[in-house]
Amino acid sequence: MEALQLFNKNETYNGFYVMLMVNRLQMLYFFLIMPRFLIHSYMIWVIIAVGILSQLNILLLSKWFLTRFSSEGYNGFVQLFGKKLVRLLSFIGLFFILLKLFVILLGFSEMVQIFMFPATDSNWLIFFILLSCLYVAWKGVEKTIRFVVISFLCTFWMFLFFAFFFFPPIAQLSDLYPIIPMELNVDSWKGIFLILSSFSGPEFLVFLGPWFKTNNKTFRYLSYGNALTVIEYVFLYMASLFYFGSNYLSKSQFPIVTMARYFQNPVIERIDMVMLSLELFNIVFAVSIFLLLFYGASKIASGKMERPPSRVGFLFSVFIILIGMILVNEWIWKSDEKQVILLNLQILAGSLSYLVVPITMIVVMKIKGVNKHETTKEDG
């Protein structure tokens, strides 16, 4: 059977695409439920502080993108870690990718069912959304990266809708008090890890290095994407505080979407349905990237990297993900208690991956003695 052209590289993308990918990978499922878990108004400062910490990770990632190892992809990792360790790390990475896929897709499908199609079985929603993601991923890495432009244009501007909540009589300055925490309880620490996990996503870009141009502007564009995320998170969280207040914020399962239902428009009656429909573009983009990463990691872990990608192999990997997602949906996600466990697991996994991956790459490069003479600095 003819090989599937998933990982072909015919062109590379400039920093503009990197900026969009950083921002959209950080603005996934968690931003829709984040206010429910943060509650306390002083968490605004935590969002900003974690955004600055994320900026340090962005700096480390930019150093990786400047190396020749980044542009060599799999062979670059083998040169740094060795083939056996790369296979082991790929096997571990499958768990992180699957966990992120499950939480993103199951969480979004649940929202679509509640707000748009209450009579539809969530398993069918999962199937159709995953089918859309398969279609995009089937086009290969290059076209999937291009799809981020559509995702960004469809979703970025939506947070501006919530500027309405910053004006009286809804907005009261007292809703932002206290701005300084007197103590940090268990809920506060959970909120900190949730925010850190919400900023995760850019670490997966280290595996897409061959498709990005490497130049001294990389850090700038990575920073722009991270800064946009900070602005969106702070803006949406402040809007939710003005609308619900700290006392009632935790009562709403999906505060951001619930707020969108408040909007009255003579042309469009249900703004929340429009927002979820447009957010689907971002979900499709992110899940498509993770499908490609999952298939690539599975090939490395199974020692079949020398073989070209096959249609059967890719379809089989997506089929395994679909079956696993349906089982998790039935056995775990539909139970509120078990769902919290899965969410907490992803919060810890996302925080861990975002902290460990950039640091590991830099430490290994230092150990291997990578210096400026082994970096690629093209103009672009």
mmCIF file of C-alpha atoms in Angstrom:
data_model
loop_
_atom_site.group_PDB
_atom_site.id
_atom_site.type_symbol
_atom_site.label_atom_id
_atom_site.label_comp_id
_atom_site.label_asym_id
_atom_site.label_seq_id
_atom_site.Cartn_x
_atom_site.Cartn_y
_atom_site.Cartn_z
ATOM 1 C CA MET A 1 0.000 0.000 0.000
ATOM 2 C CA GLU A 2 1.226 3.490 -0.826
ATOM 3 C CA ALA A 3 2.919 5.264 2.062
ATOM 4 C CA LEU A 4 1.010 8.068 3.726
ATOM 5 C CA GLN A 5 2.768 11.435 3.426
ATOM 6 C CA LEU A 6 2.257 12.561 7.011
ATOM 7 C CA PHE A 7 5.716 13.752 7.995
ATOM 8 C CA ASN A 8 7.037 15.070 4.681
ATOM 9 C CA LYS A 9 8.798 18.426 4.896
ATOM 10 C CA ASN A 10 8.532 20.556 1.784
ATOM 11 C CA GLU A 11 8.570 23.935 3.502
ATOM 12 C CA THR A 12 9.228 25.545 6.865
ATOM 13 C CA TYR A 13 7.108 28.084 8.719
ATOM 14 C CA ASN A 14 8.168 31.386 10.208
ATOM 15 C CA GLY A 15 7.719 32.747 13.710
ATOM 16 C CA PHE A 16 4.172 33.936 13.021
ATOM 17 C CA TYR A 17 2.976 30.318 12.919
ATOM 18 C CA VAL A 18 4.955 29.521 16.057
ATOM 19 C CA MET A 19 3.245 32.404 17.869
ATOM 20 C CA LEU A 20 -0.225 31.224 16.851
ATOM 21 C CA MET A 21 0.511 27.615 17.819
ATOM 22 C CA VAL A 22 1.783 28.584 21.271
ATOM 23 C CA ASN A 23 -1.311 30.658 21.947
ATOM 24 C CA ARG A 24 -3.875 28.192 20.622
ATOM 25 C CA LEU A 25 -2.287 25.159 22.330
ATOM 26 C CA GLN A 26 -2.506 27.041 25.620
ATOM 27 C CA MET A 27 -6.137 28.063 25.071
ATOM 28 C CA LEU A 28 -7.814 24.672 25.103
ATOM 29 C CA TYR A 29 -10.364 23.048 27.426
ATOM 30 C CA PHE A 30 -9.046 24.323 30.757
ATOM 31 C CA PHE A 31 -9.658 28.018 30.042
ATOM 32 C CA LEU A 32 -13.397 27.261 29.820
ATOM 33 C CA ILE A 33 -13.522 25.769 33.323
ATOM 34 C CA MET A 34 -10.596 27.566 35.009
ATOM 35 C CA PRO A 35 -12.629 30.256 36.872
ATOM 36 C CA ARG A 36 -14.665 27.523 38.565
ATOM 37 C CA PHE A 37 -11.551 26.194 40.299
ATOM 38 C CA LEU A 38 -9.705 29.445 41.008
ATOM 39 C CA ILE A 39 -12.525 31.167 42.939
ATOM 40 C CA HIS A 40 -10.385 33.641 44.908
ATOM 41 C CA SER A 41 -9.840 36.980 43.187
ATOM 42 C CA TYR A 42 -6.156 37.166 44.140
ATOM 43 C CA MET A 43 -5.554 34.294 41.711
ATOM 44 C CA ILE A 44 -5.324 37.018 39.053
ATOM 45 C CA TRP A 45 -1.789 37.661 40.313
ATOM 46 C CA VAL A 46 -1.066 33.934 40.188
ATOM 47 C CA ILE A 47 -2.073 33.854 36.503
ATOM 48 C CA ILE A 48 0.363 36.693 35.815
ATOM 49 C CA ALA A 49 3.118 35.050 37.907
ATOM 50 C CA VAL A 50 2.690 31.697 36.161
ATOM 51 C CA GLY A 51 2.681 33.547 32.839
ATOM 52 C CA ILE A 52 6.110 34.955 33.743
ATOM 53 C CA LEU A 53 7.300 31.465 34.730
ATOM 54 C CA SER A 54 5.966 30.230 31.407
ATOM 55 C CA GLN A 55 8.062 32.915 29.748
ATOM 56 C CA LEU A 56 11.184 31.308 31.250
ATOM 57 C CA ASN A 57 10.146 27.992 29.717
ATOM 58 C CA ILE A 58 9.606 29.783 26.423
ATOM 59 C CA LEU A 59 13.192 31.075 26.641
ATOM 60 C CA LEU A 60 14.487 27.520 27.075
ATOM 61 C CA LEU A 61 12.387 26.284 24.165
ATOM 62 C CA SER A 62 13.738 29.055 21.932
ATOM 63 C CA LYS A 63 17.292 27.893 22.667
ATOM 64 C CA TRP A 64 16.339 24.406 21.517
ATOM 65 C CA PHE A 65 14.852 25.708 18.274
ATOM 66 C CA LEU A 66 18.145 27.434 17.465
ATOM 67 C CA THR A 67 20.091 24.171 17.431
ATOM 68 C CA ARG A 68 20.698 21.971 14.419
ATOM 69 C CA PHE A 69 19.282 19.042 16.440
ATOM 70 C CA SER A 70 15.856 20.660 16.370
ATOM 71 C CA SER A 71 15.828 20.879 12.580
ATOM 72 C CA GLU A 72 16.917 17.231 12.263
ATOM 73 C CA GLY A 73 13.897 15.916 14.140
ATOM 74 C CA TYR A 74 14.130 12.257 15.172
ATOM 75 C CA ASN A 75 17.798 11.992 14.206
ATOM 76 C CA GLY A 76 18.562 15.040 16.337
ATOM 77 C CA PHE A 77 17.004 13.410 19.397
ATOM 78 C CA VAL A 78 18.934 10.194 18.737
ATOM 79 C CA GLN A 79 22.201 12.139 18.620
ATOM 80 C CA LEU A 80 21.434 13.721 21.978
ATOM 81 C CA PHE A 81 19.797 10.870 23.901
ATOM 82 C CA GLY A 82 20.674 7.684 22.044
ATOM 83 C CA LYS A 83 18.228 5.400 20.256
ATOM 84 C CA LYS A 84 17.224 3.275 23.278
ATOM 85 C CA LEU A 85 16.492 6.260 25.505
ATOM 86 C CA VAL A 86 14.541 7.957 22.728
ATOM 87 C CA ARG A 87 12.361 4.854 22.426
ATOM 88 C CA LEU A 88 11.774 4.816 26.192
ATOM 89 C CA LEU A 89 10.935 8.521 26.312
ATOM 90 C CA SER A 90 8.570 8.102 23.355
ATOM 91 C CA PHE A 91 6.764 5.311 25.190
ATOM 92 C CA ILE A 92 6.381 7.555 28.257
ATOM 93 C CA GLY A 93 5.272 10.423 26.026
ATOM 94 C CA LEU A 94 2.377 8.324 24.710
ATOM 95 C CA PHE A 95 0.807 8.480 28.169
ATOM 96 C CA PHE A 96 1.039 12.287 28.322
ATOM 97 C CA ILE A 97 -0.399 12.669 24.813
ATOM 98 C CA LEU A 98 -3.275 10.265 25.489
ATOM 99 C CA LEU A 99 -4.148 11.941 28.775
ATOM 100 C CA LYS A 100 -4.242 15.380 27.157
ATOM 101 C CA LEU A 101 -6.309 14.036 24.258
ATOM 102 C CA PHE A 102 -8.829 12.398 26.569
ATOM 103 C CA VAL A 103 -9.372 15.461 28.778
ATOM 104 C CA ILE A 104 -9.593 17.917 25.860
ATOM 105 C CA LEU A 105 -11.965 15.891 23.715
ATOM 106 C CA LEU A 106 -14.119 14.412 26.481
ATOM 107 C CA GLY A 107 -14.458 17.775 28.203
ATOM 108 C CA PHE A 108 -15.378 19.633 25.035
ATOM 109 C CA SER A 109 -17.820 16.898 23.957
ATOM 110 C CA GLU A 110 -19.532 17.167 27.332
ATOM 111 C CA MET A 111 -20.002 20.919 26.868
ATOM 112 C CA VAL A 112 -21.358 20.461 23.337
ATOM 113 C CA GLN A 113 -23.831 17.903 24.631
ATOM 114 C CA ILE A 114 -25.023 20.100 27.519
ATOM 115 C CA PHE A 115 -25.341 23.389 25.634
ATOM 116 C CA MET A 116 -26.090 22.302 22.069
ATOM 117 C CA PHE A 117 -27.230 18.671 21.688
ATOM 118 C CA PRO A 118 -28.616 17.434 25.020
ATOM 119 C CA ALA A 119 -30.397 14.480 23.408
ATOM 120 C CA THR A 120 -27.310 13.214 21.557
ATOM 121 C CA ASP A 121 -25.145 10.496 23.072
ATOM 122 C CA SER A 122 -21.726 11.938 23.914
ATOM 123 C CA ASN A 123 -19.995 8.951 22.298
ATOM 124 C CA TRP A 124 -21.369 9.999 18.908
ATOM 125 C CA LEU A 125 -20.117 13.532 19.482
ATOM 126 C CA ILE A 126 -16.676 12.138 20.298
ATOM 127 C CA PHE A 127 -16.745 10.067 17.121
ATOM 128 C CA PHE A 128 -17.692 12.941 14.812
ATOM 129 C CA ILE A 129 -15.218 15.396 16.362
ATOM 130 C CA LEU A 130 -12.423 12.823 16.181
ATOM 131 C CA LEU A 131 -13.392 12.117 12.561
ATOM 132 C CA SER A 132 -12.938 15.820 11.762
ATOM 133 C CA CYS A 133 -9.543 15.752 13.471
ATOM 134 C CA LEU A 134 -8.564 12.666 11.486
ATOM 135 C CA TYR A 135 -9.406 14.468 8.250
ATOM 136 C CA VAL A 136 -7.099 17.388 9.113
ATOM 137 C CA ALA A 137 -4.300 15.164 10.440
ATOM 138 C CA TRP A 138 -4.533 12.977 7.316
ATOM 139 C CA LYS A 139 -3.267 15.966 5.306
ATOM 140 C CA GLY A 140 0.042 15.769 7.173
ATOM 141 C CA VAL A 141 2.012 17.962 9.560
ATOM 142 C CA GLU A 142 2.502 20.817 7.101
ATOM 143 C CA LYS A 143 -1.172 21.444 6.397
ATOM 144 C CA THR A 144 -2.117 20.845 10.019
ATOM 145 C CA ILE A 145 0.286 23.617 11.026
ATOM 146 C CA ARG A 146 -1.341 25.878 8.437
ATOM 147 C CA PHE A 147 -4.725 25.118 9.962
ATOM 148 C CA VAL A 148 -3.697 27.074 13.071
ATOM 149 C CA VAL A 149 -4.358 30.304 11.141
ATOM 150 C CA ILE A 150 -8.009 29.303 10.683
ATOM 151 C CA SER A 151 -8.191 28.240 14.322
ATOM 152 C CA PHE A 152 -6.767 31.562 15.513
ATOM 153 C CA LEU A 153 -8.994 33.737 13.326
ATOM 154 C CA CYS A 154 -12.097 31.832 14.443
ATOM 155 C CA THR A 155 -11.429 31.917 18.177
ATOM 156 C CA PHE A 156 -9.012 34.620 19.349
ATOM 157 C CA TRP A 157 -11.395 37.557 19.135
ATOM 158 C CA MET A 158 -14.150 35.851 21.174
ATOM 159 C CA PHE A 159 -12.764 36.979 24.534
ATOM 160 C CA LEU A 160 -13.561 40.579 23.523
ATOM 161 C CA PHE A 161 -17.265 39.726 23.898
ATOM 162 C CA PHE A 162 -16.713 39.595 27.651
ATOM 163 C CA ALA A 163 -15.663 43.263 27.838
ATOM 164 C CA PHE A 164 -19.368 43.885 28.485
ATOM 165 C CA PHE A 165 -18.958 42.478 32.010
ATOM 166 C CA PHE A 166 -16.401 45.152 32.925
ATOM 167 C CA PHE A 167 -19.011 47.930 32.939
ATOM 168 C CA PRO A 168 -21.641 48.816 35.572
ATOM 169 C CA PRO A 169 -24.076 47.733 36.799
ATOM 170 C CA ILE A 170 -22.583 44.221 36.476
ATOM 171 C CA ALA A 171 -19.022 45.193 37.420
ATOM 172 C CA GLN A 172 -18.262 46.104 41.020
ATOM 173 C CA LEU A 173 -14.727 46.746 42.172
ATOM 174 C CA SER A 174 -15.414 44.857 45.388
ATOM 175 C CA ASP A 175 -15.649 41.640 43.355
ATOM 176 C CA LEU A 176 -11.876 41.818 42.891
ATOM 177 C CA TYR A 177 -11.187 41.857 46.642
ATOM 178 C CA PRO A 178 -9.077 40.606 48.305
ATOM 179 C CA ILE A 179 -6.203 41.257 45.944
ATOM 180 C CA ILE A 180 -3.637 39.986 48.465
ATOM 181 C CA PRO A 181 -4.079 36.480 49.959
ATOM 182 C CA MET A 182 -4.011 36.170 53.726
ATOM 183 C CA GLU A 183 -3.230 32.458 53.463
ATOM 184 C CA LEU A 184 -2.938 29.734 50.837
ATOM 185 C CA ASN A 185 -5.245 26.771 51.399
ATOM 186 C CA VAL A 186 -5.510 23.472 49.529
ATOM 187 C CA ASP A 187 -7.824 24.987 46.904
ATOM 188 C CA SER A 188 -5.310 27.751 46.229
ATOM 189 C CA TRP A 189 -2.518 25.263 45.591
ATOM 190 C CA LYS A 190 -4.759 23.259 43.270
ATOM 191 C CA GLY A 191 -5.510 26.484 41.416
ATOM 192 C CA ILE A 192 -1.803 27.205 40.995
ATOM 193 C CA PHE A 193 -1.195 23.794 39.425
ATOM 194 C CA LEU A 194 -4.292 24.210 37.249
ATOM 195 C CA ILE A 195 -2.958 27.496 35.880
ATOM 196 C CA LEU A 196 0.467 25.960 35.249
ATOM 197 C CA SER A 197 -1.127 23.032 33.431
ATOM 198 C CA SER A 198 -3.262 25.458 31.401
ATOM 199 C CA PHE A 199 -0.112 27.155 30.112
ATOM 200 C CA SER A 200 1.290 23.801 28.968
ATOM 201 C CA GLY A 201 1.227 22.819 25.310
ATOM 202 C CA PRO A 202 4.221 24.670 23.820
ATOM 203 C CA GLU A 203 6.531 21.890 25.019
ATOM 204 C CA PHE A 204 5.067 19.622 22.324
ATOM 205 C CA LEU A 205 6.437 21.993 19.686
ATOM 206 C CA VAL A 206 9.959 20.639 20.324
ATOM 207 C CA PHE A 207 8.942 17.631 18.220
ATOM 208 C CA LEU A 208 7.918 19.846 15.292
ATOM 209 C CA GLY A 209 11.281 21.580 14.974
ATOM 210 C CA PRO A 210 11.961 20.450 11.372
ATOM 211 C CA TRP A 211 8.920 22.408 10.178
ATOM 212 C CA PHE A 212 9.954 25.717 11.774
ATOM 213 C CA LYS A 213 12.490 28.213 10.551
ATOM 214 C CA THR A 214 15.307 28.711 13.036
ATOM 215 C CA ASN A 215 16.419 32.293 13.597
ATOM 216 C CA ASN A 216 17.021 34.785 16.362
ATOM 217 C CA LYS A 217 13.402 35.974 16.209
ATOM 218 C CA THR A 218 12.037 32.661 17.499
ATOM 219 C CA PHE A 219 12.040 33.751 21.157
ATOM 220 C CA ARG A 220 10.195 36.937 20.255
ATOM 221 C CA TYR A 221 7.354 35.115 18.544
ATOM 222 C CA LEU A 222 7.134 32.445 21.251
ATOM 223 C CA SER A 223 6.872 35.285 23.787
ATOM 224 C CA TYR A 224 4.124 37.005 21.820
ATOM 225 C CA GLY A 225 2.040 33.840 21.867
ATOM 226 C CA ASN A 226 2.543 33.360 25.612
ATOM 227 C CA ALA A 227 1.714 37.029 26.310
ATOM 228 C CA LEU A 228 -1.537 36.759 24.361
ATOM 229 C CA THR A 229 -2.485 33.795 26.528
ATOM 230 C CA VAL A 230 -1.829 35.746 29.737
ATOM 231 C CA ILE A 231 -4.017 38.595 28.498
ATOM 232 C CA GLU A 232 -6.864 36.251 27.599
ATOM 233 C CA TYR A 233 -6.713 34.345 30.900
ATOM 234 C CA VAL A 234 -6.660 37.498 33.039
ATOM 235 C CA PHE A 235 -9.406 39.142 30.982
ATOM 236 C CA LEU A 236 -11.737 36.127 31.134
ATOM 237 C CA TYR A 237 -11.116 35.492 34.819
ATOM 238 C CA MET A 238 -11.814 39.104 35.775
ATOM 239 C CA ALA A 239 -15.001 39.026 33.685
ATOM 240 C CA SER A 240 -16.144 35.870 35.475
ATOM 241 C CA LEU A 241 -15.505 37.489 38.866
ATOM 242 C CA PHE A 242 -17.613 40.490 37.867
ATOM 243 C CA TYR A 243 -20.431 38.251 36.660
ATOM 244 C CA PHE A 244 -20.550 35.549 39.366
ATOM 245 C CA GLY A 245 -18.587 36.991 42.280
ATOM 246 C CA SER A 246 -16.199 34.828 44.289
ATOM 247 C CA ASN A 247 -19.016 33.304 46.362
ATOM 248 C CA TYR A 248 -20.899 31.857 43.404
ATOM 249 C CA LEU A 249 -18.127 31.266 40.881
ATOM 250 C CA SER A 250 -17.576 27.653 41.919
ATOM 251 C CA LYS A 251 -21.290 26.874 41.488
ATOM 252 C CA SER A 252 -21.121 26.968 37.686
ATOM 253 C CA GLN A 253 -19.706 23.905 35.951
ATOM 254 C CA PHE A 254 -18.765 25.837 32.807
ATOM 255 C CA PRO A 255 -18.615 29.515 33.813
ATOM 256 C CA ILE A 256 -17.301 30.966 30.539
ATOM 257 C CA VAL A 257 -19.985 29.315 28.408
ATOM 258 C CA THR A 258 -22.653 30.126 30.985
ATOM 259 C CA MET A 259 -21.668 33.796 30.805
ATOM 260 C CA ALA A 260 -21.987 33.707 27.014
ATOM 261 C CA ARG A 261 -25.636 32.659 27.387
ATOM 262 C CA TYR A 262 -26.267 35.977 29.108
ATOM 263 C CA PHE A 263 -25.650 37.945 25.918
ATOM 264 C CA GLN A 264 -28.773 39.205 24.176
ATOM 265 C CA ASN A 265 -28.548 39.859 20.457
ATOM 266 C CA PRO A 266 -31.386 40.529 18.006
ATOM 267 C CA VAL A 267 -29.548 38.674 15.231
ATOM 268 C CA ILE A 268 -27.987 35.720 17.068
ATOM 269 C CA GLU A 269 -30.024 34.386 19.983
ATOM 270 C CA ARG A 270 -27.573 31.839 21.412
ATOM 271 C CA ILE A 271 -24.075 33.338 21.478
ATOM 272 C CA ASP A 272 -22.846 30.375 23.546
ATOM 273 C CA MET A 273 -23.679 27.966 20.716
ATOM 274 C CA VAL A 274 -21.793 30.145 18.250
ATOM 275 C CA MET A 275 -18.780 30.300 20.552
ATOM 276 C CA LEU A 276 -18.682 26.523 21.033
ATOM 277 C CA SER A 277 -19.022 25.991 17.280
ATOM 278 C CA LEU A 278 -16.072 28.285 16.612
ATOM 279 C CA GLU A 279 -14.052 26.800 19.475
ATOM 280 C CA LEU A 280 -14.381 23.467 17.681
ATOM 281 C CA PHE A 281 -11.847 24.751 15.114
ATOM 282 C CA ASN A 282 -9.266 25.112 17.867
ATOM 283 C CA ILE A 283 -10.072 21.679 19.286
ATOM 284 C CA VAL A 284 -9.721 20.123 15.827
ATOM 285 C CA PHE A 285 -6.365 21.824 15.309
ATOM 286 C CA ALA A 286 -4.927 20.746 18.679
ATOM 287 C CA VAL A 287 -6.252 17.197 18.552
ATOM 288 C CA SER A 288 -4.955 16.794 14.972
ATOM 289 C CA ILE A 289 -1.466 17.779 16.151
ATOM 290 C CA PHE A 290 -1.671 15.312 19.030
ATOM 291 C CA LEU A 291 -2.875 12.521 16.711
ATOM 292 C CA LEU A 292 0.191 13.038 14.532
ATOM 293 C CA LEU A 293 2.474 13.178 17.577
ATOM 294 C CA PHE A 294 0.883 10.022 18.996
ATOM 295 C CA TYR A 295 1.396 8.108 15.765
ATOM 296 C CA GLY A 296 4.979 9.338 15.446
ATOM 297 C CA ALA A 297 5.759 8.462 19.063
ATOM 298 C CA SER A 298 4.204 5.004 18.681
ATOM 299 C CA LYS A 299 6.397 4.320 15.643
ATOM 300 C CA ILE A 300 9.506 5.322 17.591
ATOM 301 C CA ALA A 301 8.500 3.338 20.698
ATOM 302 C CA SER A 302 7.855 0.214 18.606
ATOM 303 C CA GLY A 303 11.169 0.558 16.750
ATOM 304 C CA LYS A 304 9.530 1.082 13.348
ATOM 305 C CA MET A 305 10.786 4.566 12.619
ATOM 306 C CA GLU A 306 12.659 3.374 9.529
ATOM 307 C CA ARG A 307 9.397 2.287 7.918
ATOM 308 C CA PRO A 308 7.367 4.970 6.105
ATOM 309 C CA PRO A 309 4.013 5.987 7.614
ATOM 310 C CA SER A 310 1.193 3.733 6.459
ATOM 311 C CA ARG A 311 -2.515 4.330 6.117
ATOM 312 C CA VAL A 312 -3.329 1.187 8.062
ATOM 313 C CA GLY A 313 -0.960 2.096 10.879
ATOM 314 C CA PHE A 314 -2.288 5.641 11.271
ATOM 315 C CA LEU A 315 -5.928 4.547 11.108
ATOM 316 C CA PHE A 316 -5.236 1.812 13.636
ATOM 317 C CA SER A 317 -3.664 4.269 16.087
ATOM 318 C CA VAL A 318 -6.658 6.621 15.765
ATOM 319 C CA PHE A 319 -9.010 3.653 16.202
ATOM 320 C CA ILE A 320 -7.230 2.689 19.424
ATOM 321 C CA ILE A 321 -7.603 6.279 20.667
ATOM 322 C CA LEU A 322 -11.323 6.264 19.788
ATOM 323 C CA ILE A 323 -11.976 2.987 21.619
ATOM 324 C CA GLY A 324 -9.987 4.162 24.633
ATOM 325 C CA MET A 325 -11.842 7.482 24.664
ATOM 326 C CA ILE A 326 -15.257 5.825 24.580
ATOM 327 C CA LEU A 327 -14.274 3.467 27.415
ATOM 328 C CA VAL A 328 -12.920 6.330 29.512
ATOM 329 C CA ASN A 329 -16.072 8.324 28.773
ATOM 330 C CA GLU A 330 -18.323 5.514 29.976
ATOM 331 C CA TRP A 331 -16.288 4.310 32.950
ATOM 332 C CA ILE A 332 -14.717 7.531 34.229
ATOM 333 C CA TRP A 333 -15.862 10.812 32.669
ATOM 334 C CA LYS A 334 -19.604 10.350 33.267
ATOM 335 C CA SER A 335 -18.938 9.963 36.987
ATOM 336 C CA ASP A 336 -18.277 13.312 38.665
ATOM 337 C CA GLU A 337 -15.975 11.798 41.284
ATOM 338 C CA LYS A 338 -13.883 9.883 38.758
ATOM 339 C CA GLN A 339 -13.851 12.840 36.371
ATOM 340 C CA VAL A 340 -12.200 14.980 39.044
ATOM 341 C CA ILE A 341 -9.501 12.319 39.440
ATOM 342 C CA LEU A 342 -8.792 12.361 35.693
ATOM 343 C CA LEU A 343 -8.724 16.166 35.652
ATOM 344 C CA ASN A 344 -6.305 16.246 38.585
ATOM 345 C CA LEU A 345 -4.111 13.689 36.829
ATOM 346 C CA GLN A 346 -3.966 15.878 33.698
ATOM 347 C CA ILE A 347 -3.273 18.964 35.805
ATOM 348 C CA LEU A 348 -0.264 17.237 37.357
ATOM 349 C CA ALA A 349 0.866 15.706 34.053
ATOM 350 C CA GLY A 350 0.544 19.000 32.174
ATOM 351 C CA SER A 351 2.448 20.894 34.859
ATOM 352 C CA LEU A 352 5.164 18.230 34.919
ATOM 353 C CA SER A 353 5.627 18.058 31.156
ATOM 354 C CA TYR A 354 5.773 21.841 30.784
ATOM 355 C CA LEU A 355 8.427 22.135 33.483
ATOM 356 C CA VAL A 356 10.497 19.053 32.683
ATOM 357 C CA VAL A 357 10.676 18.996 28.858
ATOM 358 C CA PRO A 358 12.360 22.403 28.286
ATOM 359 C CA ILE A 359 14.740 21.939 31.239
ATOM 360 C CA THR A 360 15.677 18.431 30.101
ATOM 361 C CA MET A 361 16.467 19.594 26.576
ATOM 362 C CA ILE A 362 18.762 22.365 27.812
ATOM 363 C CA VAL A 363 20.497 20.174 30.418
ATOM 364 C CA VAL A 364 21.208 17.415 27.887
ATOM 365 C CA MET A 365 22.563 19.946 25.397
ATOM 366 C CA LYS A 366 24.871 21.326 28.089
ATOM 367 C CA ILE A 367 26.069 17.824 28.955
ATOM 368 C CA LYS A 368 26.698 17.062 25.287
ATOM 369 C CA GLY A 369 28.608 20.322 24.950
ATOM 370 C CA VAL A 370 26.304 21.917 22.376
ATOM 371 C CA ASN A 371 27.527 25.455 21.728
ATOM 372 C CA LYS A 372 26.813 28.321 19.434
ATOM 373 C CA HIS A 373 28.813 26.720 16.629
ATOM 374 C CA GLU A 374 26.232 23.925 16.523
ATOM 375 C CA THR A 375 23.254 26.202 16.129
ATOM 376 C CA THR A 376 21.495 27.222 12.957
ATOM 377 C CA LYS A 377 20.651 30.898 12.591
ATOM 378 C CA GLU A 378 18.871 31.614 9.382
ATOM 379 C CA ASP A 379 17.314 34.919 8.562
ATOM 380 C CA GLY A 380 13.579 34.788 8.073
#
